Short mmCIF file of N, CA, C and O in Angstrom, two decimals:
data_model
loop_
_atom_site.label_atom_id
_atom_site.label_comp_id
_atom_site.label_asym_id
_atom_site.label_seq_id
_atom_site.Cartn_x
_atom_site.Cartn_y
_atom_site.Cartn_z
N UNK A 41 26.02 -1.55 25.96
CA UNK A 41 24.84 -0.70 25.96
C UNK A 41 24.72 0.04 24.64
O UNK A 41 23.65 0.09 24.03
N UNK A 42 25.70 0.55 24.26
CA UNK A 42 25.88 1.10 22.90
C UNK A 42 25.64 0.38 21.73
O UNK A 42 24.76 0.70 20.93
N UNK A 43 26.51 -0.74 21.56
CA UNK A 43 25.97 -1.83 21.07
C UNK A 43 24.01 -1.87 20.13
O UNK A 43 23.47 -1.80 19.03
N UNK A 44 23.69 -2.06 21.73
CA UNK A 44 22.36 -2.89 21.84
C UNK A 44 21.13 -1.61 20.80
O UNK A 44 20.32 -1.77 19.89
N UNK A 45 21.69 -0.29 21.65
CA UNK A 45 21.02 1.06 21.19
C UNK A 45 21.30 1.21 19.73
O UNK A 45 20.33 1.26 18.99
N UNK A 46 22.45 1.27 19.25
CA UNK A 46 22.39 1.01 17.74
C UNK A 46 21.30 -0.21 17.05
O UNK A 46 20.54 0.16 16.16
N UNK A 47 21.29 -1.26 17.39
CA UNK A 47 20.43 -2.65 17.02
C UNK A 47 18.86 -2.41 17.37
O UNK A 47 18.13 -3.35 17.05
N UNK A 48 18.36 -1.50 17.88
CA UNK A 48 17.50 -0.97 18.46
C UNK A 48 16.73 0.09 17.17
O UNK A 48 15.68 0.07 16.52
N UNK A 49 18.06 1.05 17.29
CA UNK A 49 17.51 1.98 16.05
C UNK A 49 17.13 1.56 14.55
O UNK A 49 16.31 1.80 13.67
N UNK A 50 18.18 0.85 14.80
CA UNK A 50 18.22 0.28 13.39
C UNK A 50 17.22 -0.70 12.75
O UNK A 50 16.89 -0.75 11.57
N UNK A 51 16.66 -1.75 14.13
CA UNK A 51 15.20 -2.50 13.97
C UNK A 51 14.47 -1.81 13.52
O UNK A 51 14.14 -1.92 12.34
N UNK A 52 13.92 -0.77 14.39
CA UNK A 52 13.04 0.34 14.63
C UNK A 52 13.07 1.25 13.12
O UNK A 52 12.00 1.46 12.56
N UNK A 53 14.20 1.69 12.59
CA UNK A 53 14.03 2.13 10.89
C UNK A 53 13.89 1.03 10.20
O UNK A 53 12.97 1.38 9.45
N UNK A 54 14.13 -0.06 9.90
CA UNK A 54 13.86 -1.25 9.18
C UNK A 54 11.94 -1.58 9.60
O UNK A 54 11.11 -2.24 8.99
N UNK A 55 11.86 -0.96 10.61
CA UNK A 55 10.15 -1.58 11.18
C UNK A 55 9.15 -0.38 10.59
O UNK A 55 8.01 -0.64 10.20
N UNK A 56 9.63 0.79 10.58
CA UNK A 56 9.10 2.04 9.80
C UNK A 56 9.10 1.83 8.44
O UNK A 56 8.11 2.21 7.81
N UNK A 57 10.24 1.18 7.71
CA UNK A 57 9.88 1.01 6.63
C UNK A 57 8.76 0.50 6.10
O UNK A 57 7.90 1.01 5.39
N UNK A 58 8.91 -1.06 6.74
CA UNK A 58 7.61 -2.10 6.36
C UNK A 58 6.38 -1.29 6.39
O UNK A 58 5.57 -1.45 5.47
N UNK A 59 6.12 -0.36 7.43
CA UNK A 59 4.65 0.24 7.48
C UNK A 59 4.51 1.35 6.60
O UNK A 59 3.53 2.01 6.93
N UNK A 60 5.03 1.79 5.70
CA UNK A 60 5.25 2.89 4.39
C UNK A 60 4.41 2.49 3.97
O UNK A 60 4.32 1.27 4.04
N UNK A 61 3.12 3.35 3.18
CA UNK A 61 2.29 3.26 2.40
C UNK A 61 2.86 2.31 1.24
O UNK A 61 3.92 2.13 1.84
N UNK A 62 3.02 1.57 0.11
CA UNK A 62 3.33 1.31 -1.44
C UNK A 62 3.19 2.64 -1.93
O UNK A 62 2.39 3.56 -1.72
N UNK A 63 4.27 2.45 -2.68
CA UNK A 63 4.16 3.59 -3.65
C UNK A 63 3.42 2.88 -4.86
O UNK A 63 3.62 1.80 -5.40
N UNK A 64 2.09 4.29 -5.19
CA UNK A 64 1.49 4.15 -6.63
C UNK A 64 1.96 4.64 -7.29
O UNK A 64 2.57 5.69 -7.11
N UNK A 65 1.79 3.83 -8.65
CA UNK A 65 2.51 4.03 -10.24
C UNK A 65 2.01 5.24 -10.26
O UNK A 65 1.11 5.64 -9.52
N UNK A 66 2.85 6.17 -11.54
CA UNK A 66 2.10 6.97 -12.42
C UNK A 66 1.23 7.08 -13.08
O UNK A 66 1.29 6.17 -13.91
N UNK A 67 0.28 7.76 -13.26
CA UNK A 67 -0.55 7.11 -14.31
C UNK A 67 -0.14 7.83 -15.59
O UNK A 67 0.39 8.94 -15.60
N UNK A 68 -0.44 7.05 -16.73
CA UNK A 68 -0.14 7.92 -17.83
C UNK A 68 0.98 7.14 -18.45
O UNK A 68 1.20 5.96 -18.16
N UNK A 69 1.84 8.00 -19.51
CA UNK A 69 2.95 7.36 -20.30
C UNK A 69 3.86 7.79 -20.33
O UNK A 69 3.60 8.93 -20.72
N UNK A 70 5.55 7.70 -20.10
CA UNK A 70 6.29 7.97 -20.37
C UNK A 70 6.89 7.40 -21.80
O UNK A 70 7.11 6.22 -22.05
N UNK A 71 7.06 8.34 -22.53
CA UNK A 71 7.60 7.98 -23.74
C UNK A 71 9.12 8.05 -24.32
O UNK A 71 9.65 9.11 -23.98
N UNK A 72 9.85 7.34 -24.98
CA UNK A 72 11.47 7.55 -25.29
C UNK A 72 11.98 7.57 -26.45
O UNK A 72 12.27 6.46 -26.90
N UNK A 73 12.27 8.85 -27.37
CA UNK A 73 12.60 9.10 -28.53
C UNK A 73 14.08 8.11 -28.82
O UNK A 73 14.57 7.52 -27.86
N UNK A 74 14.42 8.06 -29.56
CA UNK A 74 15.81 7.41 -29.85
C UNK A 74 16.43 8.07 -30.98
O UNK A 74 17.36 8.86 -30.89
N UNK A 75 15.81 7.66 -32.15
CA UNK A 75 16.29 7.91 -33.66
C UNK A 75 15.08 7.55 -34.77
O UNK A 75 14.41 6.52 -34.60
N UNK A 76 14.90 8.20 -35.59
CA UNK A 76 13.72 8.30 -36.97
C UNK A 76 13.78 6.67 -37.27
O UNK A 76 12.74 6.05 -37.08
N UNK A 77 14.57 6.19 -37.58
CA UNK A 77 14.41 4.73 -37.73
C UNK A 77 13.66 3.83 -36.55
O UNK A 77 12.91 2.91 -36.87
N UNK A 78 13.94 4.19 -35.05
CA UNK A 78 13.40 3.27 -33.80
C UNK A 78 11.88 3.09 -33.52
O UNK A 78 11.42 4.18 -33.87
N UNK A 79 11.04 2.47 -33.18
CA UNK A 79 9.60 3.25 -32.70
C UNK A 79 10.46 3.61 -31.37
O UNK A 79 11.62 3.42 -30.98
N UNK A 80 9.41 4.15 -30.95
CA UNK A 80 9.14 4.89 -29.74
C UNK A 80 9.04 3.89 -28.60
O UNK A 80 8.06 3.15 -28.67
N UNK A 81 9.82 3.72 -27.59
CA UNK A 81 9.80 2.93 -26.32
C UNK A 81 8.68 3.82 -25.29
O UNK A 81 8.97 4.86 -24.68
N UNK A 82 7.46 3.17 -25.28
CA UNK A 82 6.53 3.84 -24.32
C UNK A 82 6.21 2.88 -22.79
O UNK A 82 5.91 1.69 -22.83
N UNK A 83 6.28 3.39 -21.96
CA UNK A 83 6.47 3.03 -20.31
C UNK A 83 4.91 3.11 -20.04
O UNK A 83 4.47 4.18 -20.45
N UNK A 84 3.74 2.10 -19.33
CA UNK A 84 2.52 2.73 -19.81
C UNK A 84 2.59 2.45 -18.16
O UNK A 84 2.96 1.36 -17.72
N UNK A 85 2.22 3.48 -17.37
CA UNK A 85 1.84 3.66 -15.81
C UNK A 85 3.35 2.97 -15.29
O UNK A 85 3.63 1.81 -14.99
N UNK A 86 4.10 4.10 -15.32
CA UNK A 86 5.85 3.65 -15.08
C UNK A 86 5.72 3.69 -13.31
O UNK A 86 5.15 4.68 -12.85
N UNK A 87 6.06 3.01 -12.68
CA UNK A 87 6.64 2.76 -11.13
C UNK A 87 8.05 2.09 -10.75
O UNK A 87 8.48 0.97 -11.04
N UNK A 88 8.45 2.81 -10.24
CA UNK A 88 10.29 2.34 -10.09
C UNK A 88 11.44 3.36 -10.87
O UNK A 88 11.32 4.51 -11.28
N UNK A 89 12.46 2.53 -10.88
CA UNK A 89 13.19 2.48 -11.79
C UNK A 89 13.28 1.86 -13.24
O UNK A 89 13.32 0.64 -13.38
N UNK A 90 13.30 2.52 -14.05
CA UNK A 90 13.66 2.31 -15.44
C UNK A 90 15.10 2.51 -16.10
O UNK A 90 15.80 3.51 -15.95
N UNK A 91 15.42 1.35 -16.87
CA UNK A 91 16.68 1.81 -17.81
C UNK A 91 16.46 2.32 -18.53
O UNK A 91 15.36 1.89 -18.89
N UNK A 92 16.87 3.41 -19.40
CA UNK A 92 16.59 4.14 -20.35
C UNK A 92 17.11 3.39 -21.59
O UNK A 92 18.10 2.76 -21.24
N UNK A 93 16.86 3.20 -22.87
CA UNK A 93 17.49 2.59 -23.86
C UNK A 93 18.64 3.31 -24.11
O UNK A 93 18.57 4.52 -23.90
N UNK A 94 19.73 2.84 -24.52
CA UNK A 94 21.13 3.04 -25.01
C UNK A 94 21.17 4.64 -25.74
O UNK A 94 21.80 5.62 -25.33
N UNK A 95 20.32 4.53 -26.88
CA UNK A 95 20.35 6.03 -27.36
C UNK A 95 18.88 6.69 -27.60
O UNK A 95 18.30 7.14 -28.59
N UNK A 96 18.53 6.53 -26.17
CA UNK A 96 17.94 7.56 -25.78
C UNK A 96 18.47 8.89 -25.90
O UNK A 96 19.59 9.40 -25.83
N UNK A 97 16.62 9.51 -26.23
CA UNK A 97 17.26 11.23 -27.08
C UNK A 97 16.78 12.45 -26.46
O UNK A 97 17.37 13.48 -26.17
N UNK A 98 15.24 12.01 -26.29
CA UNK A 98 14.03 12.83 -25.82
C UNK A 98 13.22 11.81 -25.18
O UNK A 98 12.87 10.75 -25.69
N UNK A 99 12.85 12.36 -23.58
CA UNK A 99 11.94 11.86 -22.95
C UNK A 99 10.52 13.00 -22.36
O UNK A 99 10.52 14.02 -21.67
N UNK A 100 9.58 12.31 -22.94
CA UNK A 100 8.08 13.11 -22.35
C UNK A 100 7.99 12.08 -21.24
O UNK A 100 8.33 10.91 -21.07
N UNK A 101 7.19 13.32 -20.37
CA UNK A 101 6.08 12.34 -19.60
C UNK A 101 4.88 12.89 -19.50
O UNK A 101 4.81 14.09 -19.24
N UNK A 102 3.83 12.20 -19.65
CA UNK A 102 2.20 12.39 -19.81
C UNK A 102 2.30 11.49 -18.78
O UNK A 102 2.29 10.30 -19.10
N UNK A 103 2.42 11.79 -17.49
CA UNK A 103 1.96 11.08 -16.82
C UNK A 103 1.57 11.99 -15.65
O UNK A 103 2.04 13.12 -15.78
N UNK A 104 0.69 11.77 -14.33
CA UNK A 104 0.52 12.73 -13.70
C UNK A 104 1.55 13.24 -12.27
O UNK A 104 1.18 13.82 -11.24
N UNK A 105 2.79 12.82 -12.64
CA UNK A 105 3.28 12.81 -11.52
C UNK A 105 5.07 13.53 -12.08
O UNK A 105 5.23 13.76 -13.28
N UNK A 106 5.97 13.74 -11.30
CA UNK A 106 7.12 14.18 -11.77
C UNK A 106 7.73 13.09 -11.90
O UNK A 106 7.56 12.20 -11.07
N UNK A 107 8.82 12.90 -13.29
CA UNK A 107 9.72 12.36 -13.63
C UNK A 107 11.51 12.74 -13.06
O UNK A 107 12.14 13.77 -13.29
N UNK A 108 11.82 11.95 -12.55
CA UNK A 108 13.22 11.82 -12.57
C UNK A 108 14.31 11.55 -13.10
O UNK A 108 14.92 10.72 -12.43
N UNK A 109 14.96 11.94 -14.20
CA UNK A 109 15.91 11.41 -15.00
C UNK A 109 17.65 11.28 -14.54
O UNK A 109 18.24 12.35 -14.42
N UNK A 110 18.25 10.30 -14.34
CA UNK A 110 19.32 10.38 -13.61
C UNK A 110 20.25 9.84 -14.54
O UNK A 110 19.75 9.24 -15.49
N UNK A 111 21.63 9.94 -14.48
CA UNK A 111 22.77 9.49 -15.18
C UNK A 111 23.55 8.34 -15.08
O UNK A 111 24.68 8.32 -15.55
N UNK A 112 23.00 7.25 -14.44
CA UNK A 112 23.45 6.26 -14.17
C UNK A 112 22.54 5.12 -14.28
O UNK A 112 21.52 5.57 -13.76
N UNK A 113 22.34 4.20 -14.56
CA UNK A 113 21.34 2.58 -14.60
C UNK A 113 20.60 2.20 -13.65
O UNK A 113 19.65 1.43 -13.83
N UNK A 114 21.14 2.99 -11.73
CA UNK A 114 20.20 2.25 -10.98
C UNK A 114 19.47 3.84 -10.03
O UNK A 114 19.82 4.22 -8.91
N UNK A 115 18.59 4.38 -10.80
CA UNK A 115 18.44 5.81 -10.32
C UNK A 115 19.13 6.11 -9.03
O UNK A 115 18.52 5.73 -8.03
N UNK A 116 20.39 6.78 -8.81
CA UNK A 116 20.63 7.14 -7.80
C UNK A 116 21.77 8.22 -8.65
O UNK A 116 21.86 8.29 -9.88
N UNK A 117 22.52 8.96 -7.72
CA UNK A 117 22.65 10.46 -7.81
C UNK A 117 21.68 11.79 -8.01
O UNK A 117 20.59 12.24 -7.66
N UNK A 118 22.67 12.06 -8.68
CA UNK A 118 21.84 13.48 -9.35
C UNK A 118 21.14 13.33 -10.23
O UNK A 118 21.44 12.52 -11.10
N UNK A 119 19.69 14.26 -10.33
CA UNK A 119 18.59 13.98 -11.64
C UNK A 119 18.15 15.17 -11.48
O UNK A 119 18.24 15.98 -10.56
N UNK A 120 17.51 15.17 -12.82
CA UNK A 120 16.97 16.25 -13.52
C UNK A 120 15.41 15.95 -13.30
O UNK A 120 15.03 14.84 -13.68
N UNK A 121 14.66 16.64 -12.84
CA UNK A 121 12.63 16.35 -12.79
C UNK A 121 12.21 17.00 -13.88
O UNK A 121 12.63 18.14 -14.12
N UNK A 122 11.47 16.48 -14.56
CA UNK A 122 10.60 16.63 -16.09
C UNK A 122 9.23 16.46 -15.26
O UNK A 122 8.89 15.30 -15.04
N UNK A 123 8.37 17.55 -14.75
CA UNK A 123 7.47 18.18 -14.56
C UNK A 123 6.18 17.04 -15.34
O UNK A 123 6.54 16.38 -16.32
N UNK A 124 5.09 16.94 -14.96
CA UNK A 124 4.04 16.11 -15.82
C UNK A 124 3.95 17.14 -17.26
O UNK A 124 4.29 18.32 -17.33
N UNK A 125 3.27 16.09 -18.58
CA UNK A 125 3.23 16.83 -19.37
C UNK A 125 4.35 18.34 -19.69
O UNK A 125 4.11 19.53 -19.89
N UNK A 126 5.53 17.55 -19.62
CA UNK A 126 7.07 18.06 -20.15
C UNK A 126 7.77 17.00 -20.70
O UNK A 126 7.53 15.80 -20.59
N UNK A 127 9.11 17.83 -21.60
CA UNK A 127 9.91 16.84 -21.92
C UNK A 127 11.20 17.14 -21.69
O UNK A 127 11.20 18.27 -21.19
N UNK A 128 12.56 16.65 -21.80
CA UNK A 128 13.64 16.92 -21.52
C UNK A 128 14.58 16.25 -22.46
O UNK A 128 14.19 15.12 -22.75
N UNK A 129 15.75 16.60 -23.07
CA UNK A 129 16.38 15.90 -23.75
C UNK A 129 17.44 15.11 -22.81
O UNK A 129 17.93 15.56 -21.78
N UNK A 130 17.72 13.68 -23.46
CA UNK A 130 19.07 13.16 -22.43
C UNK A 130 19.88 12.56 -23.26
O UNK A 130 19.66 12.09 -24.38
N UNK A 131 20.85 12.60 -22.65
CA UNK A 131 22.29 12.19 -23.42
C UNK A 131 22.11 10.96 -23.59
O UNK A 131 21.37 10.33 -22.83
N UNK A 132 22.96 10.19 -24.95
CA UNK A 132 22.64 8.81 -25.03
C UNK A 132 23.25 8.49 -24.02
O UNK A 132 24.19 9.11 -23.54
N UNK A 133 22.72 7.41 -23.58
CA UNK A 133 23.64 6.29 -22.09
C UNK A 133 23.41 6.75 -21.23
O UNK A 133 23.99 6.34 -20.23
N UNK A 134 22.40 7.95 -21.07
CA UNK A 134 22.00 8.46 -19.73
C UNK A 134 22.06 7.87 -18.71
O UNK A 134 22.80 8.28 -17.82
N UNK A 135 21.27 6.70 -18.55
CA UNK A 135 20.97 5.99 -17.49
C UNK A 135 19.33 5.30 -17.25
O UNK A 135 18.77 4.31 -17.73
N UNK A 136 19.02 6.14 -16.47
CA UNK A 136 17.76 5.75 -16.37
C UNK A 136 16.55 6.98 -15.76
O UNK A 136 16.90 8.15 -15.59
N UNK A 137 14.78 6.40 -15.40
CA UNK A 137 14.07 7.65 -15.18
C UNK A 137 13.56 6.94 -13.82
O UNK A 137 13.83 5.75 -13.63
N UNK A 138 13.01 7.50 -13.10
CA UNK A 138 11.63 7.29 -12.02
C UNK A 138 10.96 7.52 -11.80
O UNK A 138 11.16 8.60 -11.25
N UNK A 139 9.54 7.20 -11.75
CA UNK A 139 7.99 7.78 -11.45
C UNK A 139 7.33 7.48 -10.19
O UNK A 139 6.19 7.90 -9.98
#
């Protein structure tokens, strides 16, 4: 019986998922400083996860939504939110952002 009630719940959150709105992109640009020599890595209507480039320095976002900047490659832990139209500095090898 226990069993079955776990397999139950667990359908049932897997079946809630599917009916989740999509998430819409940001609109706007996230942009990624590096170094005076690099251009500028610009994200144009960012959705998901992003890797951040290697030496990443300074990240804006002009976009209309909050940014997430996290310390690892597949956004998960702890992050820092960069507010629309803000910027934040990040350590090289940060990781990555989300919109």
């Amino acid at each position: 019986m226990r069993r079955h009630l776990l397999t139950l719940v667990l359908a049932s959150g897997a079946a809630l998922g599917l009916l989740q709105a999509p998430a819409h992109a940001a609109e706007g640009t996230v942009t990624v400083f590096e170094t005076e020599v690099q251009p500028l890595t610009v994200y144009e209507n960012p959705r998901g996860c992003h890797k951040l480039p290697l030496a990443a320095h300074v990240l804006t976002n002009a976009t209309d939504r909050p940014v997430r900047i996290y310390g690892d490659p597949f956004c998960l832990g702890p992050s820092v939110t960069v507010p629309p139209g803000h910027g934040s500095h990040v350590a090289a090898g940060s990781g990555s952002f989300s919109a």
